[in-house]
mmCIF file of N, CA and C in Angstrom:
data_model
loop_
_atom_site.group_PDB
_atom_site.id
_atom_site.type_symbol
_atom_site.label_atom_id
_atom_site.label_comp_id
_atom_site.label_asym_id
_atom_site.label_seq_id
_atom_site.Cartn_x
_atom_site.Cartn_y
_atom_site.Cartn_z
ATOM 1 N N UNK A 867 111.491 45.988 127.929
ATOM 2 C CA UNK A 867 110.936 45.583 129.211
ATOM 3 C C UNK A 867 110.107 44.319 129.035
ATOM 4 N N UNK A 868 109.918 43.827 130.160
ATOM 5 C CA UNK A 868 108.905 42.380 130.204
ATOM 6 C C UNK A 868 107.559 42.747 130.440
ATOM 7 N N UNK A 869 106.835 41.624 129.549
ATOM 8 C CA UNK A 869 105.379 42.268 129.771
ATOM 9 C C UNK A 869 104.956 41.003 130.828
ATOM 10 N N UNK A 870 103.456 41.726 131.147
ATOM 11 C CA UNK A 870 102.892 41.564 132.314
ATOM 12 C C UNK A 870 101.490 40.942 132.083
ATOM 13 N N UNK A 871 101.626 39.730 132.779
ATOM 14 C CA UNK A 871 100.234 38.944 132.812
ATOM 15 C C UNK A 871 98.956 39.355 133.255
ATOM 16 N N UNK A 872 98.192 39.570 132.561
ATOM 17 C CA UNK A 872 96.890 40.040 133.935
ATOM 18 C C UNK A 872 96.168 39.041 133.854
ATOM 19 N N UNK A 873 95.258 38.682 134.994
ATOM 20 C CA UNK A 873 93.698 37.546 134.703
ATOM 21 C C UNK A 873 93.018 38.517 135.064
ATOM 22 N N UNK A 874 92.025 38.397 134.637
ATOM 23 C CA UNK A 874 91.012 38.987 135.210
ATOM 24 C C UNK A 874 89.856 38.230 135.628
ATOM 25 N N UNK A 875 89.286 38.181 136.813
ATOM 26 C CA UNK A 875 87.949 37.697 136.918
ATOM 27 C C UNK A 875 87.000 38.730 137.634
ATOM 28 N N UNK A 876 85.888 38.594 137.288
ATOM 29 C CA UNK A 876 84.471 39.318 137.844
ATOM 30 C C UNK A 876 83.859 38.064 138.802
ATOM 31 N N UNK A 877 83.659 39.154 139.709
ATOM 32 C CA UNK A 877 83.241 38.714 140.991
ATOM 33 C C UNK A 877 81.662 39.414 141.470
ATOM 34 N N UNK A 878 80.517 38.906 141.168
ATOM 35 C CA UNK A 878 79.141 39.527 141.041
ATOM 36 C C UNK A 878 78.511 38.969 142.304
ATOM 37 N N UNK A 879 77.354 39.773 142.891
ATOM 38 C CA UNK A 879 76.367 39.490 143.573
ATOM 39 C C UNK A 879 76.045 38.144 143.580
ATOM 40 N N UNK A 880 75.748 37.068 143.958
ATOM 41 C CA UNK A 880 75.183 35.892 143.908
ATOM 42 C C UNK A 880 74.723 35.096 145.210
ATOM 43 N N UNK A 881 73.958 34.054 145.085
ATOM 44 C CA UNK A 881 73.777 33.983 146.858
ATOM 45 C C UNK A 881 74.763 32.879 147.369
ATOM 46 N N UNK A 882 76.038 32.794 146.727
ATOM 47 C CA UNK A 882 77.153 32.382 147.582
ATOM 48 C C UNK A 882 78.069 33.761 147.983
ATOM 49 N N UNK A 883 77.950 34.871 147.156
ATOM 50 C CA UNK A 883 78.711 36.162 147.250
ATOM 51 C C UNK A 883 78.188 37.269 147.856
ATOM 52 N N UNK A 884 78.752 38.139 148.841
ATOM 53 C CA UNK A 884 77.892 39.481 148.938
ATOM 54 C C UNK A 884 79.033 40.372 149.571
ATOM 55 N N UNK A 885 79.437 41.259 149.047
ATOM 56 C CA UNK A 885 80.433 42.444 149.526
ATOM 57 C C UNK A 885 80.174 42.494 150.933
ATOM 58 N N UNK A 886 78.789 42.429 151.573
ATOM 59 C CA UNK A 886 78.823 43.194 152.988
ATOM 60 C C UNK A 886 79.050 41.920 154.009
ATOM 61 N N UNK A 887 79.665 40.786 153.242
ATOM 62 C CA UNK A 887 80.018 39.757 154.017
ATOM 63 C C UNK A 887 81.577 39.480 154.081
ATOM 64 N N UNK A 888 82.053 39.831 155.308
ATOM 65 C CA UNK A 888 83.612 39.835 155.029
ATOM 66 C C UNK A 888 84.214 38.382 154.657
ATOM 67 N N UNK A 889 83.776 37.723 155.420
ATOM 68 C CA UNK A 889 84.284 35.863 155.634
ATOM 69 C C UNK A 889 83.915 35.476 154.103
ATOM 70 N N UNK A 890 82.527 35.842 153.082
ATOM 71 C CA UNK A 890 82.819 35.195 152.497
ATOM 72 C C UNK A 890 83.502 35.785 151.192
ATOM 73 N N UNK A 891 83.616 37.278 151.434
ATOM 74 C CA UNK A 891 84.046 37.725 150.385
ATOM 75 C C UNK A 891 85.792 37.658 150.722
ATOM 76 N N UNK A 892 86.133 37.293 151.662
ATOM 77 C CA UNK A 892 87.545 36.875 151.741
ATOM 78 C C UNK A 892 87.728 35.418 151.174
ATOM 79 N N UNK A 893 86.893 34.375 150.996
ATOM 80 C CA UNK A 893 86.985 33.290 150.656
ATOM 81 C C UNK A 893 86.677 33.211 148.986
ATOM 82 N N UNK A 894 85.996 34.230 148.388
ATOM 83 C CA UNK A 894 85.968 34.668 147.094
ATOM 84 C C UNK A 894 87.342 35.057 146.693
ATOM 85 N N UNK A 895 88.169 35.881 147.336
ATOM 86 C CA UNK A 895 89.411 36.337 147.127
ATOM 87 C C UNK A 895 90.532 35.470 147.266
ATOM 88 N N UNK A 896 89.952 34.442 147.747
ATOM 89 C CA UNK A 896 91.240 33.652 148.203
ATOM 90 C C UNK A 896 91.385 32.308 147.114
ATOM 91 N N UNK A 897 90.340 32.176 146.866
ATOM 92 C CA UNK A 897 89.963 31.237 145.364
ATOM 93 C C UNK A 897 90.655 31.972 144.430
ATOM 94 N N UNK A 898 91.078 33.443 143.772
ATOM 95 C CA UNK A 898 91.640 34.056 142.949
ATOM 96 C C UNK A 898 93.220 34.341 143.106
ATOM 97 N N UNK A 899 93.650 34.550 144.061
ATOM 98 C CA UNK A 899 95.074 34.907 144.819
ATOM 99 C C UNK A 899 95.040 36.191 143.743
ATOM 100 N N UNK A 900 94.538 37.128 143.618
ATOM 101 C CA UNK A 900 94.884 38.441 143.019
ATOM 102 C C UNK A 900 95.822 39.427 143.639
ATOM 103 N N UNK A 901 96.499 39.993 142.765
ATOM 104 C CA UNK A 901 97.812 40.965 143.241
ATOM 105 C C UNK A 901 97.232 42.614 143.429
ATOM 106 N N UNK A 902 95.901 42.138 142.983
ATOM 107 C CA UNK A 902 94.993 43.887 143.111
ATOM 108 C C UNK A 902 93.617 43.302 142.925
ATOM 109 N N UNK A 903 92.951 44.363 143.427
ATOM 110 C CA UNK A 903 91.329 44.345 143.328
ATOM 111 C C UNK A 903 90.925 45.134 142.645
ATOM 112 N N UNK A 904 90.179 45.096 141.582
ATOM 113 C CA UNK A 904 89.374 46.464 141.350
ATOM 114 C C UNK A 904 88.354 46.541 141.687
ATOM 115 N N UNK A 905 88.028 47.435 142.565
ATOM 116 C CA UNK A 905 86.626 47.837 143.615
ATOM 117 C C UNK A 905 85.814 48.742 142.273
ATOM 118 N N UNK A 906 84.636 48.118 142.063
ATOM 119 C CA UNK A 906 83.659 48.522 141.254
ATOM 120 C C UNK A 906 82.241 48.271 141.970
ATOM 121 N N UNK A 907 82.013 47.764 143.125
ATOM 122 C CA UNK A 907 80.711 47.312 143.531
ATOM 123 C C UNK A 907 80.176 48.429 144.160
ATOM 124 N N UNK A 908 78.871 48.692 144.370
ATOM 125 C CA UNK A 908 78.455 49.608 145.203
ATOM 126 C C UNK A 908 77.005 49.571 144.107
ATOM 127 N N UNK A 909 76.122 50.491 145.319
ATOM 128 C CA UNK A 909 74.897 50.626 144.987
ATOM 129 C C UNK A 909 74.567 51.907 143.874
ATOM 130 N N UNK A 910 74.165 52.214 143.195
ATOM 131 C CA UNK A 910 74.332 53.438 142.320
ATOM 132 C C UNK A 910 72.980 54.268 142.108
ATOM 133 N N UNK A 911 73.073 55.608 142.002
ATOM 134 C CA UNK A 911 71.656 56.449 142.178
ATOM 135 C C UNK A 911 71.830 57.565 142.616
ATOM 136 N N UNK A 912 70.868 58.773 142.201
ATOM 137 C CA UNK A 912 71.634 59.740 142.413
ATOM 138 C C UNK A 912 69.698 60.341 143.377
ATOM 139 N N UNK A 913 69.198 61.021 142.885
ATOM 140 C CA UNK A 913 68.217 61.441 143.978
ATOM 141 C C UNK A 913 67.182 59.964 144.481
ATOM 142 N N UNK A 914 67.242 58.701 143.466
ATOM 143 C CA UNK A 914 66.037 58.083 143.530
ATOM 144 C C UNK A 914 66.619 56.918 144.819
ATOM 145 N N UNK A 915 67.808 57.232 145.108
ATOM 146 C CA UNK A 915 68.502 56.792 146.242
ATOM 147 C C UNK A 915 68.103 56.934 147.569
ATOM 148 N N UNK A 916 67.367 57.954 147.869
ATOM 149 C CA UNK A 916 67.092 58.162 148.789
ATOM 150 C C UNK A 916 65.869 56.732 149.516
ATOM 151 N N UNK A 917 65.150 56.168 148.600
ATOM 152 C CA UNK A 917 64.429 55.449 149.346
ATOM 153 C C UNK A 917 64.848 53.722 149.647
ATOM 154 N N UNK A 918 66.372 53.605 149.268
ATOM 155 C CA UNK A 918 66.915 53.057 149.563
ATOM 156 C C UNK A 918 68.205 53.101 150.312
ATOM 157 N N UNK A 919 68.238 54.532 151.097
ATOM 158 C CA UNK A 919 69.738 54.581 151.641
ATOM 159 C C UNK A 919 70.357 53.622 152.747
ATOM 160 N N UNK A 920 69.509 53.289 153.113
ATOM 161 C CA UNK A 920 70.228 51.704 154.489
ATOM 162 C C UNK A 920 70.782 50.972 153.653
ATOM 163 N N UNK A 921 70.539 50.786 152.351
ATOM 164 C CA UNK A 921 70.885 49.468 151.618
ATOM 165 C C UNK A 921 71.988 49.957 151.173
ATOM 166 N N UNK A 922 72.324 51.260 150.291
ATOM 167 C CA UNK A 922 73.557 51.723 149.761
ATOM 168 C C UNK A 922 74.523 52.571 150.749
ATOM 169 N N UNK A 923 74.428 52.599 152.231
ATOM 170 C CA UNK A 923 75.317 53.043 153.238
ATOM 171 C C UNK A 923 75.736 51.591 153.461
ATOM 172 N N UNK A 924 74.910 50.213 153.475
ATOM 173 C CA UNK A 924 75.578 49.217 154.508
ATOM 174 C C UNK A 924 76.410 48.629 153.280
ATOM 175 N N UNK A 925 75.952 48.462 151.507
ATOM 176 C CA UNK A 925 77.135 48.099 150.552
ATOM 177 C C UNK A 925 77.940 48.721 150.504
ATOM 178 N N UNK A 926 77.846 50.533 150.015
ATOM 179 C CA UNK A 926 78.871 51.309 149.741
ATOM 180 C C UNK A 926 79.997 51.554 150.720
ATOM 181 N N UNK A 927 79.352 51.483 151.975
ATOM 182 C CA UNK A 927 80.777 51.806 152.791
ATOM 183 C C UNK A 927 81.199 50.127 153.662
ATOM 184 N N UNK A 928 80.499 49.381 154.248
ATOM 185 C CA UNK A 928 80.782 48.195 154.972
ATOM 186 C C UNK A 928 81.354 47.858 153.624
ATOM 187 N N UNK A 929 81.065 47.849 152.434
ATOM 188 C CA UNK A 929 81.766 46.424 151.152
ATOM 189 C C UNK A 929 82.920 47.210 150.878
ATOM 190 N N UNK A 930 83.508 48.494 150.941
ATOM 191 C CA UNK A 930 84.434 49.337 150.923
ATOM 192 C C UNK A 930 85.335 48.530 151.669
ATOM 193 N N UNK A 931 85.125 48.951 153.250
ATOM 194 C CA UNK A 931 86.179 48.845 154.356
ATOM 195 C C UNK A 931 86.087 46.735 154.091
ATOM 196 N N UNK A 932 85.291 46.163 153.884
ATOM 197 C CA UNK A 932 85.368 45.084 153.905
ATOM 198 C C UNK A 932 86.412 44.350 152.340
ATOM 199 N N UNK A 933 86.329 45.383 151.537
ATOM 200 C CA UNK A 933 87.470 45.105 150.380
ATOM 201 C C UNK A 933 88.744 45.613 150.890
ATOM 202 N N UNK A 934 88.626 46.601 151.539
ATOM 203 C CA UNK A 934 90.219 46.926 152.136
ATOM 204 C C UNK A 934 90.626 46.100 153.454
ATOM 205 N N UNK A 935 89.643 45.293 153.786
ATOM 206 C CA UNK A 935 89.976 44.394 155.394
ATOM 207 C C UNK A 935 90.821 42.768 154.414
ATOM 208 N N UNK A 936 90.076 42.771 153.154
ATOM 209 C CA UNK A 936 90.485 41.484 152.508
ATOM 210 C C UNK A 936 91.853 41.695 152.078
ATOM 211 N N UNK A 937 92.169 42.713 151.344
ATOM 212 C CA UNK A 937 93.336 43.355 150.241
ATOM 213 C C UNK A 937 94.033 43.072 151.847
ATOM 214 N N UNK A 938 94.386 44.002 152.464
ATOM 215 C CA UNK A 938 95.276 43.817 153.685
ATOM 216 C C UNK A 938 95.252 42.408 153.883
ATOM 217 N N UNK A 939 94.463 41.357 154.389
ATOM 218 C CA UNK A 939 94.894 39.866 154.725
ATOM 219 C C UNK A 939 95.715 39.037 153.289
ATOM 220 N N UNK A 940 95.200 39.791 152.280
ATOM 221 C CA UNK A 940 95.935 38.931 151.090
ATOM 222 C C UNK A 940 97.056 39.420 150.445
ATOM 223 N N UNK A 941 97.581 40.517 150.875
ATOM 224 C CA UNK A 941 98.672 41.540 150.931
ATOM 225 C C UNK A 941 98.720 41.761 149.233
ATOM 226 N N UNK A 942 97.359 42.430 148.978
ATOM 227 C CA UNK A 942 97.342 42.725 147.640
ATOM 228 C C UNK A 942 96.747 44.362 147.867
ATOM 229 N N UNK A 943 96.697 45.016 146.544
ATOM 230 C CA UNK A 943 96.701 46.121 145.827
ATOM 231 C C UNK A 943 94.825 46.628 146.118
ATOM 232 N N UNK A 944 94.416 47.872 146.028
ATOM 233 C CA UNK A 944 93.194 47.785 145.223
ATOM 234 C C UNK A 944 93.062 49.031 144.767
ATOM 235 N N UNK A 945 92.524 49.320 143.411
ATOM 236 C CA UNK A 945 91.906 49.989 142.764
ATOM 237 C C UNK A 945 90.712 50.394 143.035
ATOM 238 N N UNK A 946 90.346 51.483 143.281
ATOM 239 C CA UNK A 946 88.877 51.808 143.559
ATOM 240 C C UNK A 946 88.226 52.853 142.664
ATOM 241 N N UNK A 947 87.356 52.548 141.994
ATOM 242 C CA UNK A 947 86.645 53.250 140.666
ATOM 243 C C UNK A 947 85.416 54.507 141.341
ATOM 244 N N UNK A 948 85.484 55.792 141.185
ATOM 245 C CA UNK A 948 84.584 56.248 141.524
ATOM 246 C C UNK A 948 84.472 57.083 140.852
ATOM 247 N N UNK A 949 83.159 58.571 140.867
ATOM 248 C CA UNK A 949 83.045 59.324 140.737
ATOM 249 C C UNK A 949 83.380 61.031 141.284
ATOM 250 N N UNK A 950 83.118 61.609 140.301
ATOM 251 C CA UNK A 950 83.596 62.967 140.878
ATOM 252 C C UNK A 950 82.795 63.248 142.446
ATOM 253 N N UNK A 951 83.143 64.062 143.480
ATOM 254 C CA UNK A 951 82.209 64.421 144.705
ATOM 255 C C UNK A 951 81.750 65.698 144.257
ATOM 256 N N UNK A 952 80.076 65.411 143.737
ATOM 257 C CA UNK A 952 79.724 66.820 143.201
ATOM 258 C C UNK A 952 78.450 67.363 143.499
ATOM 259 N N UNK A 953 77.794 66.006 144.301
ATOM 260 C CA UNK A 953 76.258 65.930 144.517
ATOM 261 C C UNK A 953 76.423 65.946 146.068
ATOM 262 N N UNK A 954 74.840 65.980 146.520
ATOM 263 C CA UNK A 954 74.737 66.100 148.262
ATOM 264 C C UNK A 954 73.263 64.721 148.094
ATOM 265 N N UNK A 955 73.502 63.808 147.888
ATOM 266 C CA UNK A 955 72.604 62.321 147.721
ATOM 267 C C UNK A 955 73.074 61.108 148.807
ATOM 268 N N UNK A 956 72.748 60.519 148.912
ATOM 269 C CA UNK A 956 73.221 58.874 149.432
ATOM 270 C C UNK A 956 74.312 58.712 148.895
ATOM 271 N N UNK A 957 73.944 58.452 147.476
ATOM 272 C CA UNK A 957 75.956 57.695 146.714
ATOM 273 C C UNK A 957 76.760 58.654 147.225
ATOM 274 N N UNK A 958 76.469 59.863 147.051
ATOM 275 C CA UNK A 958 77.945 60.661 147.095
ATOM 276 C C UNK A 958 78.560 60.742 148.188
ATOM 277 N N UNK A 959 76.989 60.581 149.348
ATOM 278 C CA UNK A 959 77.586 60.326 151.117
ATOM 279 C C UNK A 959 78.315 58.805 151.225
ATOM 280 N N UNK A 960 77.845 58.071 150.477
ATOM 281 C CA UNK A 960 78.086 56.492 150.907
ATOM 282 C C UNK A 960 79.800 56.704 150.158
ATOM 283 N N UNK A 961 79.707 56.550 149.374
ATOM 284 C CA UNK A 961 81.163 56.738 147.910
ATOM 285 C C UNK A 961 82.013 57.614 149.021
ATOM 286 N N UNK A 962 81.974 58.429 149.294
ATOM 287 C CA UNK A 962 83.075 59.672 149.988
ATOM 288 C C UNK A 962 83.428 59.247 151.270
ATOM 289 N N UNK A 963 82.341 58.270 151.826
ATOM 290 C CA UNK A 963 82.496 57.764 153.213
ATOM 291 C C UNK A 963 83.319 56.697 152.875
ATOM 292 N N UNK A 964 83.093 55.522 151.956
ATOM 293 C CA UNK A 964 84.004 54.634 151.780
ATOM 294 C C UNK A 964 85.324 54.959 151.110
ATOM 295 N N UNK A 965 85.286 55.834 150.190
ATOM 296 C CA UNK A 965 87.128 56.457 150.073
ATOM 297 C C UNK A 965 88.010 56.798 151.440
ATOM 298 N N UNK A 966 86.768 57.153 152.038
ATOM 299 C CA UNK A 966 87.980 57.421 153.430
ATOM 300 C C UNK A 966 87.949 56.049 153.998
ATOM 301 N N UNK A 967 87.345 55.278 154.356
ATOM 302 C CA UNK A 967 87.722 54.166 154.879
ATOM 303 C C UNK A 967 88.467 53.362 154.104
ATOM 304 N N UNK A 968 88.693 53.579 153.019
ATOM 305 C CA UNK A 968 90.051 53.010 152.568
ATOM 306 C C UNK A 968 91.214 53.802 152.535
ATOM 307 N N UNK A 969 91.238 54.765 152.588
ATOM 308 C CA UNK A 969 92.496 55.821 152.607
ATOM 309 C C UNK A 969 92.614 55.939 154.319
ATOM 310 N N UNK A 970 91.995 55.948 155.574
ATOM 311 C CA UNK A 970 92.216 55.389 156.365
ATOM 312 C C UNK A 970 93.218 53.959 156.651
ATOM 313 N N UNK A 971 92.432 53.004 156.122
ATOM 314 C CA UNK A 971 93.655 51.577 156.123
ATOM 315 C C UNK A 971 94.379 51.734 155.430
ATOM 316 N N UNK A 972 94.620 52.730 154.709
ATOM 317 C CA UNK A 972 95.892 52.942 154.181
ATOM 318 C C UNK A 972 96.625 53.824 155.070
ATOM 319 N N UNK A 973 96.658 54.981 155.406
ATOM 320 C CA UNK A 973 96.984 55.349 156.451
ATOM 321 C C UNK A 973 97.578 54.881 158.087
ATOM 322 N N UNK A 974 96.469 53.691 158.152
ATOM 323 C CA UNK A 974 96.972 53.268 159.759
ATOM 324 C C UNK A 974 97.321 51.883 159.674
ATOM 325 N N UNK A 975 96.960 51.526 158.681
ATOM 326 C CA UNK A 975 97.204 49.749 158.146
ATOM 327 C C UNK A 975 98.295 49.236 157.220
ATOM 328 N N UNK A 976 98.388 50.870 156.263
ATOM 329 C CA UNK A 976 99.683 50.256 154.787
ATOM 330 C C UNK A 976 98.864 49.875 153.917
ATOM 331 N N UNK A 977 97.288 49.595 153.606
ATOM 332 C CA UNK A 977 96.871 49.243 152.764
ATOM 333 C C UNK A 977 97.304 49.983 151.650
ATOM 334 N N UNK A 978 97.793 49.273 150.421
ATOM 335 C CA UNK A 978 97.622 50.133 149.423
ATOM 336 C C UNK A 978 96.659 50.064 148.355
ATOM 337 N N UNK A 979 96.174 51.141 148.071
ATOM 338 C CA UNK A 979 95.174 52.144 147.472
ATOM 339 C C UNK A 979 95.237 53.058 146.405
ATOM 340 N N UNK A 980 94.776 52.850 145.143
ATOM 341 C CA UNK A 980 94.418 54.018 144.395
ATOM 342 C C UNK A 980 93.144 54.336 143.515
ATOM 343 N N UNK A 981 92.986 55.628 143.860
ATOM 344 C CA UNK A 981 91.509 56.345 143.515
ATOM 345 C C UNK A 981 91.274 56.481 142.053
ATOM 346 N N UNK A 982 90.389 56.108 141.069
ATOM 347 C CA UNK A 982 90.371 56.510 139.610
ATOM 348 C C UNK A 982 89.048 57.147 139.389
ATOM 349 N N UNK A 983 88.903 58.244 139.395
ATOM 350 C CA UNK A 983 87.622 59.036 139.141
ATOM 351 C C UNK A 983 87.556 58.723 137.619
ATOM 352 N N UNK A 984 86.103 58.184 137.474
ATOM 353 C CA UNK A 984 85.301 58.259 136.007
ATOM 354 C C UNK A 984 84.216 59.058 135.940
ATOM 355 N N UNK A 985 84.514 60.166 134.975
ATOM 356 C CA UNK A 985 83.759 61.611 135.237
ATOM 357 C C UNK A 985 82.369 61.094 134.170
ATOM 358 N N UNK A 986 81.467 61.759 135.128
ATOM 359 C CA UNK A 986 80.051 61.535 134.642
ATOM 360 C C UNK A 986 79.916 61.935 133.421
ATOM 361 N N UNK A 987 78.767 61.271 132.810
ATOM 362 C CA UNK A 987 78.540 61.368 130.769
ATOM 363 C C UNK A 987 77.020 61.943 131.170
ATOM 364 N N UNK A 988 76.535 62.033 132.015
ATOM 365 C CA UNK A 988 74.916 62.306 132.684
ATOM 366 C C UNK A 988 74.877 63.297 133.539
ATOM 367 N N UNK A 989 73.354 63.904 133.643
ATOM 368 C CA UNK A 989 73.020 64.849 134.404
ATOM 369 C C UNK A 989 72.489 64.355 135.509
ATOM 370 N N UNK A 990 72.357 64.952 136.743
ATOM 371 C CA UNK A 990 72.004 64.905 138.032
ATOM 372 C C UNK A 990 70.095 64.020 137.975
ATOM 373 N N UNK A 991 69.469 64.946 136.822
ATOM 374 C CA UNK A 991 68.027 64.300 136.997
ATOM 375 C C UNK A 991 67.842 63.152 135.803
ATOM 376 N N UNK A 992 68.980 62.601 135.168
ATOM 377 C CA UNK A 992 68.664 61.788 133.738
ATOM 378 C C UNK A 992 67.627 60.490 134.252
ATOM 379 N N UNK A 993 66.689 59.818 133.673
ATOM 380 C CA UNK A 993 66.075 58.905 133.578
ATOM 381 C C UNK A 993 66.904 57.666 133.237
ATOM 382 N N UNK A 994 66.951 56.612 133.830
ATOM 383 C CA UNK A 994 67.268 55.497 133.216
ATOM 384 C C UNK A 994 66.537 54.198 132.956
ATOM 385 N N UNK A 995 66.289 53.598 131.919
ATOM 386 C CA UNK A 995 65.649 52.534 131.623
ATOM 387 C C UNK A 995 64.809 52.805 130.752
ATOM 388 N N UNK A 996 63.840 52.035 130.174
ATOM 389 C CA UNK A 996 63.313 52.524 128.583
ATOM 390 C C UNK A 996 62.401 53.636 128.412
ATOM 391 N N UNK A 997 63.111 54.511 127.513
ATOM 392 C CA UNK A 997 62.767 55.882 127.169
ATOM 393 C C UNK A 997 63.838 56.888 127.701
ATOM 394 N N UNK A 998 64.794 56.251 128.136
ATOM 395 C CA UNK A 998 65.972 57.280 128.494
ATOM 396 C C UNK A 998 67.205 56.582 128.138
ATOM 397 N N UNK A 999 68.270 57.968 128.346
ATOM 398 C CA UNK A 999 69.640 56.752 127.887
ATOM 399 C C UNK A 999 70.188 56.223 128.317
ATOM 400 N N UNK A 1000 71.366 55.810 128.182
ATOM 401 C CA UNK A 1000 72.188 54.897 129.022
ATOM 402 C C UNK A 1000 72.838 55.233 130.006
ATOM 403 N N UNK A 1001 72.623 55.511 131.262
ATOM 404 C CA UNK A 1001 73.915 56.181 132.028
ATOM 405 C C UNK A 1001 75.479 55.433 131.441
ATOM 406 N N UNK A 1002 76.354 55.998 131.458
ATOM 407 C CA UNK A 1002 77.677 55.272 131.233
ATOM 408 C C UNK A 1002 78.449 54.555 132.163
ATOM 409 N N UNK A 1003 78.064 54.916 133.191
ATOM 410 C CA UNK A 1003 79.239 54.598 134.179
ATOM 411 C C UNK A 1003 78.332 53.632 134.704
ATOM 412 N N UNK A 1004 77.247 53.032 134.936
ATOM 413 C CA UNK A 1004 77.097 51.494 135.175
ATOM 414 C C UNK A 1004 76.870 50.842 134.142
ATOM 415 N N UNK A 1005 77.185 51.194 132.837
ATOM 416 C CA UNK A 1005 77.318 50.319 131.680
ATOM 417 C C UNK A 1005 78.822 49.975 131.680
ATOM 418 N N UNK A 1006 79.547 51.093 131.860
ATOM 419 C CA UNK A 1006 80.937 50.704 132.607
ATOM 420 C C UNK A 1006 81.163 49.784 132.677
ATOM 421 N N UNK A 1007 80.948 50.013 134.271
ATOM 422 C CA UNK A 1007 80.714 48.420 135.108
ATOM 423 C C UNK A 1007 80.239 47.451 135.162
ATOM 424 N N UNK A 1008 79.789 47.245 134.402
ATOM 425 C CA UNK A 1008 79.186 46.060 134.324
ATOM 426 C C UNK A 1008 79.774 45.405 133.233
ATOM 427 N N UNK A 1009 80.279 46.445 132.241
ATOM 428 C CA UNK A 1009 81.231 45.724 131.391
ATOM 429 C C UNK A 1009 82.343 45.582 131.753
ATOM 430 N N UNK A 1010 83.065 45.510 132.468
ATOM 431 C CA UNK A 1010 84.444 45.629 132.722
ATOM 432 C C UNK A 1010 84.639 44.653 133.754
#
C-alpha cells in the first residue's frame, strides 16, 4: 500500500486566535487547508471548575460547535479527543454538551466526526502544580 503524508500543525490560544471566535478560527483553518482537525482545545478541571464555569461552557461547547461549523465549510474530517463521562462538574457538562453538538452536525449537516476517549491516569480530587503530579491528559495535550 501507499503511505500517507501527514503535517501537522498546532494551533494555540493567542491574541490573533481564539476557538470561541468562528471568523477567525475559520481563517486559522484556512491558512492550513487540513483534511482533519484534531479537536484538543477546551478548558480543563474537574471540581475547581466550578468558579470558572461561564468561561469553560462558552470554550468547551461554542469552540466545539464552532470547530464543527469550520470542518463543514472546509469539507474536512475532525477528531475529537475526550474523556470518559464519569463526573457531574462543568468539564463533564461542557465536554458531553459539545460531543453532541458535533454528533448533531453530523447528523443534520454530514459533518464527519470521530470520538477518541483518553481514559484518566488521575483521581477526581488530585492536586495539580507543585507538590502534586502531573495530570496526564493535559500533558497530553499540550504535547501533541
Amino acid at each position: 500500500s501507499e503511505g500517507i503524508a501527514y503535517q501537522l500543525y498546532d494551533v494555540d490560544v493567542n491574541e490573533k486566535f481564539d476557538i470561541r471566535h468562528l471568523e477567525t478560527l475559520d481563517q486559522q483553518v484556512e491558512q492550513f487547508k487540513p483534511t482533519c482537525i484534531v479537536h484538543l482545545a477546551g478548558v480543563l478541571g474537574t471540581h475547581e471548575l466550578w468558579d470558572q464555569a461561564s468561561t469553560a461552557i462558552d470554550v468547551n461547547i461554542k469552540g466545539a460547535l464552532n470547530v464543527g461549523r469550520v470542518a463543514l465549510r472546509r469539507r474536512c474530517r475532525v477528531v475529537s479527543i475526550e474523556q470518559p463521562h464519569v463526573w457531574y462538574n462543568v468539564y463533564e457538562a461542557s465536554k458531553l454538551a459539545a460531543r453532541r453538538m458535533l454528533t448533531g452536525l453530523s447528523f443534520d449537516k454530514g459533518l464527519r466526526v470521530a470520538f477518541i476517549t483518553a481514559h484518566n491516569a488521575f483521581g477526581e480530587w488530585q492536586g495539580f502544580g507543585e507538590g502534586h503530579p502531573q495530570k496526564i491528559l493535559p500533558t497530553f495535550a499540550m504535547n501533541a
